[in-house]
Amino acid sequence: MTTTTVDETALQAFVLKAVDDLAAGYLGVMVSLGSRLGLYRALAESGPLTSAELAARTDCAERYVRDWLASQAAGGYVVYHAENATFELTPEQALVLADESSAVYLPPAWNVPAAMWSDEAKALHSFRTGEGVAWGDHDPRLAHGTAAFYRNGYRASLTSQWLPALEGVVDALESGIAVADVGAGHGHTTVLMAEAFPNSRFHGYDNHAPSVSEARRNAREAGVQDRAVFSHVRADEYEPLGFGLICFFDSLHDMGDPVGVLRHAAEALTPEGTLLLVEPNAADRLEDNLSVVAQTYYAASSMICTAHSLYDGGQLVLGAQAGRLRLADVLHEAGFSRVRVVAETPFNLIIEARR
């Protein structure tokens, strides 16, 4: 037998790290409850409150609110004032937890790990068999959490930064072109573009029927249903209408044949048309990609992105951390000769491609 010497200091440090991660999981449930019950919103609107005052403002039972507030204070999500037993949100905490229009509003994102836990039995089967899991076969909280999580980030950057970074695209949109949003999900990106560029016509495509229904509802609520239409269709089967712009917003890596999907897009573009590809930001080598953001994306990839890609045929399973070099290779193989990264955030790569 091999004798292993355990470094007690290293062991305790790792135990504390693991407990810290476990605590984050517990805290996530509290964040979701705080958002859905209006607890954060009430704190943001009212300033310091006692547990009784917060419970009264939100029509909740004080004893539950008391423990909820204690969990938030212990986790650094609210500030506790011991001298008068009150709690409040800092302006920064309010942007993350209470302001639903903020680009950094995060509570809906906790629907994603909740869905992942709910789907654990499916993941166990997939890991053993190599079979895929369709996007629509996941817990419904996945689609809603993903759409809500990405929505505000797109709202902050899409029309103000990413589209202007593309050569000549804003001028074309203002004049009027046909635009495709492939893998449109709940249609937030399609609607944002339709609101900003009323002379253009927008077509959202998705193969998940419930998401298409949500997208149509969002377009109606925004009053752009006349120029933002949505179809339930695969990413390689929509009609090539001569699009001036085709967009993939965090969707290409979920598809089973990304090269084939991009070839179809190349054929659907006008000769001078542009492809906009937004994908999770990642280094090209695993050893350069060991971060908290990458940890989150890799976990989601194993449960969601890779699972759907395998379900969808699995000809090339990119995963959620493909990296810019691999994405460029895929674009070149699909017939795009000019490829460049035009912007990036800690979470996204924004890539322009032309034939």
mmCIF file with all atom_site columns, N, CA, C and O in Angstrom, residues 22-57:
data_model
loop_
_atom_site.group_PDB
_atom_site.id
_atom_site.type_symbol
_atom_site.label_atom_id
_atom_site.label_alt_id
_atom_site.label_comp_id
_atom_site.label_asym_id
_atom_site.label_entity_id
_atom_site.label_seq_id
_atom_site.pdbx_PDB_ins_code
_atom_site.Cartn_x
_atom_site.Cartn_y
_atom_site.Cartn_z
_atom_site.occupancy
_atom_site.B_iso_or_equiv
_atom_site.pdbx_formal_charge
_atom_site.auth_seq_id
_atom_site.auth_comp_id
_atom_site.auth_asym_id
_atom_site.auth_atom_id
_atom_site.pdbx_PDB_model_num
ATOM 1   N N  . LEU A 1 22 ? -20.293 25.692 -0.592 1.00 0.00 ? 22 LEU A N  1
ATOM 2   C CA . LEU A 1 22 ? -21.563 25.147 -0.124 1.00 0.00 ? 22 LEU A CA 1
ATOM 3   C C  . LEU A 1 22 ? -22.467 26.257 0.392  1.00 0.00 ? 22 LEU A C  1
ATOM 4   O O  . LEU A 1 22 ? -23.673 26.290 0.117  1.00 0.00 ? 22 LEU A O  1
ATOM 5   N N  . ALA A 1 23 ? -21.889 27.183 1.136  1.00 0.00 ? 23 ALA A N  1
ATOM 6   C CA . ALA A 1 23 ? -22.666 28.310 1.664  1.00 0.00 ? 23 ALA A CA 1
ATOM 7   C C  . ALA A 1 23 ? -23.255 29.140 0.534  1.00 0.00 ? 23 ALA A C  1
ATOM 8   O O  . ALA A 1 23 ? -24.375 29.666 0.648  1.00 0.00 ? 23 ALA A O  1
ATOM 9   N N  . ALA A 1 24 ? -22.508 29.275 -0.579 1.00 0.00 ? 24 ALA A N  1
ATOM 10  C CA . ALA A 1 24 ? -23.027 30.026 -1.719 1.00 0.00 ? 24 ALA A CA 1
ATOM 11  C C  . ALA A 1 24 ? -24.280 29.362 -2.280 1.00 0.00 ? 24 ALA A C  1
ATOM 12  O O  . ALA A 1 24 ? -25.224 30.050 -2.701 1.00 0.00 ? 24 ALA A O  1
ATOM 13  N N  . GLY A 1 25 ? -24.308 28.034 -2.272 1.00 0.00 ? 25 GLY A N  1
ATOM 14  C CA . GLY A 1 25 ? -25.499 27.340 -2.733 1.00 0.00 ? 25 GLY A CA 1
ATOM 15  C C  . GLY A 1 25 ? -26.702 27.611 -1.836 1.00 0.00 ? 25 GLY A C  1
ATOM 16  O O  . GLY A 1 25 ? -27.814 27.843 -2.315 1.00 0.00 ? 25 GLY A O  1
ATOM 17  N N  . TYR A 1 26 ? -26.483 27.588 -0.523 1.00 0.00 ? 26 TYR A N  1
ATOM 18  C CA . TYR A 1 26 ? -27.552 27.919 0.403  1.00 0.00 ? 26 TYR A CA 1
ATOM 19  C C  . TYR A 1 26 ? -28.023 29.361 0.175  1.00 0.00 ? 26 TYR A C  1
ATOM 20  O O  . TYR A 1 26 ? -29.223 29.654 0.178  1.00 0.00 ? 26 TYR A O  1
ATOM 21  N N  . LEU A 1 27 ? -27.055 30.253 0.010  1.00 0.00 ? 27 LEU A N  1
ATOM 22  C CA . LEU A 1 27 ? -27.379 31.668 -0.149 1.00 0.00 ? 27 LEU A CA 1
ATOM 23  C C  . LEU A 1 27 ? -28.201 31.911 -1.405 1.00 0.00 ? 27 LEU A C  1
ATOM 24  O O  . LEU A 1 27 ? -29.077 32.782 -1.437 1.00 0.00 ? 27 LEU A O  1
ATOM 25  N N  . GLY A 1 28 ? -27.948 31.130 -2.444 1.00 0.00 ? 28 GLY A N  1
ATOM 26  C CA . GLY A 1 28 ? -28.692 31.301 -3.687 1.00 0.00 ? 28 GLY A CA 1
ATOM 27  C C  . GLY A 1 28 ? -30.184 31.122 -3.515 1.00 0.00 ? 28 GLY A C  1
ATOM 28  O O  . GLY A 1 28 ? -30.992 31.838 -4.133 1.00 0.00 ? 28 GLY A O  1
ATOM 29  N N  . VAL A 1 29 ? -30.579 30.162 -2.681 1.00 0.00 ? 29 VAL A N  1
ATOM 30  C CA . VAL A 1 29 ? -32.004 29.982 -2.402 1.00 0.00 ? 29 VAL A CA 1
ATOM 31  C C  . VAL A 1 29 ? -32.561 31.226 -1.722 1.00 0.00 ? 29 VAL A C  1
ATOM 32  O O  . VAL A 1 29 ? -33.660 31.701 -2.042 1.00 0.00 ? 29 VAL A O  1
ATOM 33  N N  . MET A 1 30 ? -31.801 31.784 -0.808 1.00 0.00 ? 30 MET A N  1
ATOM 34  C CA . MET A 1 30 ? -32.229 32.999 -0.113 1.00 0.00 ? 30 MET A CA 1
ATOM 35  C C  . MET A 1 30 ? -32.347 34.184 -1.078 1.00 0.00 ? 30 MET A C  1
ATOM 36  O O  . MET A 1 30 ? -33.264 35.009 -0.970 1.00 0.00 ? 30 MET A O  1
ATOM 37  N N  . VAL A 1 31 ? -31.432 34.279 -2.027 1.00 0.00 ? 31 VAL A N  1
ATOM 38  C CA . VAL A 1 31 ? -31.483 35.364 -3.009 1.00 0.00 ? 31 VAL A CA 1
ATOM 39  C C  . VAL A 1 31 ? -32.753 35.252 -3.849 1.00 0.00 ? 31 VAL A C  1
ATOM 40  O O  . VAL A 1 31 ? -33.449 36.243 -4.096 1.00 0.00 ? 31 VAL A O  1
ATOM 41  N N  . SER A 1 32 ? -33.062 34.047 -4.290 1.00 0.00 ? 32 SER A N  1
ATOM 42  C CA . SER A 1 32 ? -34.270 33.863 -5.084 1.00 0.00 ? 32 SER A CA 1
ATOM 43  C C  . SER A 1 32 ? -35.511 34.227 -4.284 1.00 0.00 ? 32 SER A C  1
ATOM 44  O O  . SER A 1 32 ? -36.408 34.936 -4.781 1.00 0.00 ? 32 SER A O  1
ATOM 45  N N  . LEU A 1 33 ? -35.579 33.778 -3.031 1.00 0.00 ? 33 LEU A N  1
ATOM 46  C CA . LEU A 1 33 ? -36.716 34.133 -2.185 1.00 0.00 ? 33 LEU A CA 1
ATOM 47  C C  . LEU A 1 33 ? -36.804 35.643 -1.969 1.00 0.00 ? 33 LEU A C  1
ATOM 48  O O  . LEU A 1 33 ? -37.894 36.234 -2.043 1.00 0.00 ? 33 LEU A O  1
ATOM 49  N N  . GLY A 1 34 ? -35.662 36.261 -1.710 1.00 0.00 ? 34 GLY A N  1
ATOM 50  C CA . GLY A 1 34 ? -35.657 37.704 -1.477 1.00 0.00 ? 34 GLY A CA 1
ATOM 51  C C  . GLY A 1 34 ? -36.142 38.490 -2.672 1.00 0.00 ? 34 GLY A C  1
ATOM 52  O O  . GLY A 1 34 ? -36.829 39.511 -2.524 1.00 0.00 ? 34 GLY A O  1
ATOM 53  N N  . SER A 1 35 ? -35.816 38.011 -3.856 1.00 0.00 ? 35 SER A N  1
ATOM 54  C CA . SER A 1 35 ? -36.272 38.674 -5.077 1.00 0.00 ? 35 SER A CA 1
ATOM 55  C C  . SER A 1 35 ? -37.764 38.464 -5.291 1.00 0.00 ? 35 SER A C  1
ATOM 56  O O  . SER A 1 35 ? -38.523 39.415 -5.533 1.00 0.00 ? 35 SER A O  1
ATOM 57  N N  . ARG A 1 36 ? -38.213 37.232 -5.178 1.00 0.00 ? 36 ARG A N  1
ATOM 58  C CA . ARG A 1 36 ? -39.604 36.916 -5.486 1.00 0.00 ? 36 ARG A CA 1
ATOM 59  C C  . ARG A 1 36 ? -40.572 37.480 -4.447 1.00 0.00 ? 36 ARG A C  1
ATOM 60  O O  . ARG A 1 36 ? -41.721 37.804 -4.767 1.00 0.00 ? 36 ARG A O  1
ATOM 61  N N  . LEU A 1 37 ? -40.119 37.604 -3.209 1.00 0.00 ? 37 LEU A N  1
ATOM 62  C CA . LEU A 1 37 ? -40.975 38.161 -2.155 1.00 0.00 ? 37 LEU A CA 1
ATOM 63  C C  . LEU A 1 37 ? -40.924 39.681 -2.087 1.00 0.00 ? 37 LEU A C  1
ATOM 64  O O  . LEU A 1 37 ? -41.666 40.299 -1.323 1.00 0.00 ? 37 LEU A O  1
ATOM 65  N N  . GLY A 1 38 ? -40.037 40.315 -2.867 1.00 0.00 ? 38 GLY A N  1
ATOM 66  C CA . GLY A 1 38 ? -39.928 41.769 -2.845 1.00 0.00 ? 38 GLY A CA 1
ATOM 67  C C  . GLY A 1 38 ? -39.148 42.319 -1.672 1.00 0.00 ? 38 GLY A C  1
ATOM 68  O O  . GLY A 1 38 ? -39.204 43.523 -1.375 1.00 0.00 ? 38 GLY A O  1
ATOM 69  N N  . LEU A 1 39 ? -38.382 41.449 -1.002 1.00 0.00 ? 39 LEU A N  1
ATOM 70  C CA . LEU A 1 39 ? -37.641 41.896 0.180  1.00 0.00 ? 39 LEU A CA 1
ATOM 71  C C  . LEU A 1 39 ? -36.526 42.863 -0.197 1.00 0.00 ? 39 LEU A C  1
ATOM 72  O O  . LEU A 1 39 ? -36.330 43.897 0.470  1.00 0.00 ? 39 LEU A O  1
ATOM 73  N N  . TYR A 1 40 ? -35.776 42.532 -1.238 1.00 0.00 ? 40 TYR A N  1
ATOM 74  C CA . TYR A 1 40 ? -34.699 43.438 -1.668 1.00 0.00 ? 40 TYR A CA 1
ATOM 75  C C  . TYR A 1 40 ? -35.272 44.774 -2.134 1.00 0.00 ? 40 TYR A C  1
ATOM 76  O O  . TYR A 1 40 ? -34.726 45.843 -1.823 1.00 0.00 ? 40 TYR A O  1
ATOM 77  N N  . ARG A 1 41 ? -36.338 44.698 -2.899 1.00 0.00 ? 41 ARG A N  1
ATOM 78  C CA . ARG A 1 41 ? -36.921 45.935 -3.435 1.00 0.00 ? 41 ARG A CA 1
ATOM 79  C C  . ARG A 1 41 ? -37.378 46.848 -2.303 1.00 0.00 ? 41 ARG A C  1
ATOM 80  O O  . ARG A 1 41 ? -37.165 48.070 -2.341 1.00 0.00 ? 41 ARG A O  1
ATOM 81  N N  . ALA A 1 42 ? -37.994 46.262 -1.286 1.00 0.00 ? 42 ALA A N  1
ATOM 82  C CA . ALA A 1 42 ? -38.457 47.066 -0.159 1.00 0.00 ? 42 ALA A CA 1
ATOM 83  C C  . ALA A 1 42 ? -37.290 47.702 0.587  1.00 0.00 ? 42 ALA A C  1
ATOM 84  O O  . ALA A 1 42 ? -37.357 48.864 1.004  1.00 0.00 ? 42 ALA A O  1
ATOM 85  N N  . LEU A 1 43 ? -36.194 46.961 0.764  1.00 0.00 ? 43 LEU A N  1
ATOM 86  C CA . LEU A 1 43 ? -35.011 47.524 1.407  1.00 0.00 ? 43 LEU A CA 1
ATOM 87  C C  . LEU A 1 43 ? -34.422 48.658 0.575  1.00 0.00 ? 43 LEU A C  1
ATOM 88  O O  . LEU A 1 43 ? -34.006 49.691 1.115  1.00 0.00 ? 43 LEU A O  1
ATOM 89  N N  . ALA A 1 44 ? -34.376 48.468 -0.735 1.00 0.00 ? 44 ALA A N  1
ATOM 90  C CA . ALA A 1 44 ? -33.798 49.498 -1.609 1.00 0.00 ? 44 ALA A CA 1
ATOM 91  C C  . ALA A 1 44 ? -34.632 50.770 -1.594 1.00 0.00 ? 44 ALA A C  1
ATOM 92  O O  . ALA A 1 44 ? -34.096 51.883 -1.693 1.00 0.00 ? 44 ALA A O  1
ATOM 93  N N  . GLU A 1 45 ? -35.930 50.635 -1.457 1.00 0.00 ? 45 GLU A N  1
ATOM 94  C CA . GLU A 1 45 ? -36.820 51.797 -1.516 1.00 0.00 ? 45 GLU A CA 1
ATOM 95  C C  . GLU A 1 45 ? -36.940 52.523 -0.176 1.00 0.00 ? 45 GLU A C  1
ATOM 96  O O  . GLU A 1 45 ? -37.276 53.710 -0.149 1.00 0.00 ? 45 GLU A O  1
ATOM 97  N N  . SER A 1 46 ? -36.651 51.821 0.922  1.00 0.00 ? 46 SER A N  1
ATOM 98  C CA . SER A 1 46 ? -37.004 52.368 2.240  1.00 0.00 ? 46 SER A CA 1
ATOM 99  C C  . SER A 1 46 ? -35.830 52.740 3.127  1.00 0.00 ? 46 SER A C  1
ATOM 100 O O  . SER A 1 46 ? -36.025 53.376 4.163  1.00 0.00 ? 46 SER A O  1
ATOM 101 N N  . GLY A 1 47 ? -34.627 52.310 2.781  1.00 0.00 ? 47 GLY A N  1
ATOM 102 C CA . GLY A 1 47 ? -33.521 52.557 3.689  1.00 0.00 ? 47 GLY A CA 1
ATOM 103 C C  . GLY A 1 47 ? -33.518 51.543 4.813  1.00 0.00 ? 47 GLY A C  1
ATOM 104 O O  . GLY A 1 47 ? -34.197 50.518 4.743  1.00 0.00 ? 47 GLY A O  1
ATOM 105 N N  . PRO A 1 48 ? -32.781 51.814 5.921  1.00 0.00 ? 48 PRO A N  1
ATOM 106 C CA . PRO A 1 48 ? -32.656 50.839 7.002  1.00 0.00 ? 48 PRO A CA 1
ATOM 107 C C  . PRO A 1 48 ? -34.007 50.457 7.606  1.00 0.00 ? 48 PRO A C  1
ATOM 108 O O  . PRO A 1 48 ? -34.840 51.320 7.902  1.00 0.00 ? 48 PRO A O  1
ATOM 109 N N  . LEU A 1 49 ? -34.211 49.139 7.773  1.00 0.00 ? 49 LEU A N  1
ATOM 110 C CA . LEU A 1 49 ? -35.455 48.623 8.337  1.00 0.00 ? 49 LEU A CA 1
ATOM 111 C C  . LEU A 1 49 ? -35.139 47.513 9.336  1.00 0.00 ? 49 LEU A C  1
ATOM 112 O O  . LEU A 1 49 ? -34.173 46.774 9.171  1.00 0.00 ? 49 LEU A O  1
ATOM 113 N N  . THR A 1 50 ? -35.987 47.387 10.347 1.00 0.00 ? 50 THR A N  1
ATOM 114 C CA . THR A 1 50 ? -35.910 46.226 11.217 1.00 0.00 ? 50 THR A CA 1
ATOM 115 C C  . THR A 1 50 ? -36.596 45.057 10.517 1.00 0.00 ? 50 THR A C  1
ATOM 116 O O  . THR A 1 50 ? -37.303 45.225 9.505  1.00 0.00 ? 50 THR A O  1
ATOM 117 N N  . SER A 1 51 ? -36.426 43.866 11.077 1.00 0.00 ? 51 SER A N  1
ATOM 118 C CA . SER A 1 51 ? -37.082 42.705 10.482 1.00 0.00 ? 51 SER A CA 1
ATOM 119 C C  . SER A 1 51 ? -38.592 42.853 10.530 1.00 0.00 ? 51 SER A C  1
ATOM 120 O O  . SER A 1 51 ? -39.300 42.461 9.587  1.00 0.00 ? 51 SER A O  1
ATOM 121 N N  . ALA A 1 52 ? -39.125 43.429 11.599 1.00 0.00 ? 52 ALA A N  1
ATOM 122 C CA . ALA A 1 52 ? -40.570 43.626 11.707 1.00 0.00 ? 52 ALA A CA 1
ATOM 123 C C  . ALA A 1 52 ? -41.065 44.618 10.668 1.00 0.00 ? 52 ALA A C  1
ATOM 124 O O  . ALA A 1 52 ? -42.125 44.427 10.043 1.00 0.00 ? 52 ALA A O  1
ATOM 125 N N  . GLU A 1 53 ? -40.309 45.691 10.470 1.00 0.00 ? 53 GLU A N  1
ATOM 126 C CA . GLU A 1 53 ? -40.711 46.696 9.475  1.00 0.00 ? 53 GLU A CA 1
ATOM 127 C C  . GLU A 1 53 ? -40.673 46.121 8.062  1.00 0.00 ? 53 GLU A C  1
ATOM 128 O O  . GLU A 1 53 ? -41.585 46.367 7.259  1.00 0.00 ? 53 GLU A O  1
ATOM 129 N N  . LEU A 1 54 ? -39.644 45.345 7.755  1.00 0.00 ? 54 LEU A N  1
ATOM 130 C CA . LEU A 1 54 ? -39.547 44.742 6.425  1.00 0.00 ? 54 LEU A CA 1
ATOM 131 C C  . LEU A 1 54 ? -40.664 43.725 6.211  1.00 0.00 ? 54 LEU A C  1
ATOM 132 O O  . LEU A 1 54 ? -41.273 43.670 5.134  1.00 0.00 ? 54 LEU A O  1
ATOM 133 N N  . ALA A 1 55 ? -40.954 42.935 7.237  1.00 0.00 ? 55 ALA A N  1
ATOM 134 C CA . ALA A 1 55 ? -42.029 41.962 7.119  1.00 0.00 ? 55 ALA A CA 1
ATOM 135 C C  . ALA A 1 55 ? -43.364 42.659 6.867  1.00 0.00 ? 55 ALA A C  1
ATOM 136 O O  . ALA A 1 55 ? -44.162 42.217 6.027  1.00 0.00 ? 55 ALA A O  1
ATOM 137 N N  . ALA A 1 56 ? -43.623 43.757 7.560  1.00 0.00 ? 56 ALA A N  1
ATOM 138 C CA . ALA A 1 56 ? -44.880 44.476 7.383  1.00 0.00 ? 56 ALA A CA 1
ATOM 139 C C  . ALA A 1 56 ? -44.991 45.067 5.981  1.00 0.00 ? 56 ALA A C  1
ATOM 140 O O  . ALA A 1 56 ? -46.070 45.048 5.363  1.00 0.00 ? 56 ALA A O  1
ATOM 141 N N  . ARG A 1 57 ? -43.874 45.602 5.464  1.00 0.00 ? 57 ARG A N  1
ATOM 142 C CA . ARG A 1 57 ? -43.901 46.217 4.133  1.00 0.00 ? 57 ARG A CA 1
ATOM 143 C C  . ARG A 1 57 ? -44.091 45.191 3.021  1.00 0.00 ? 57 ARG A C  1
ATOM 144 O O  . ARG A 1 57 ? -44.555 45.543 1.930  1.00 0.00 ? 57 ARG A O  1
#
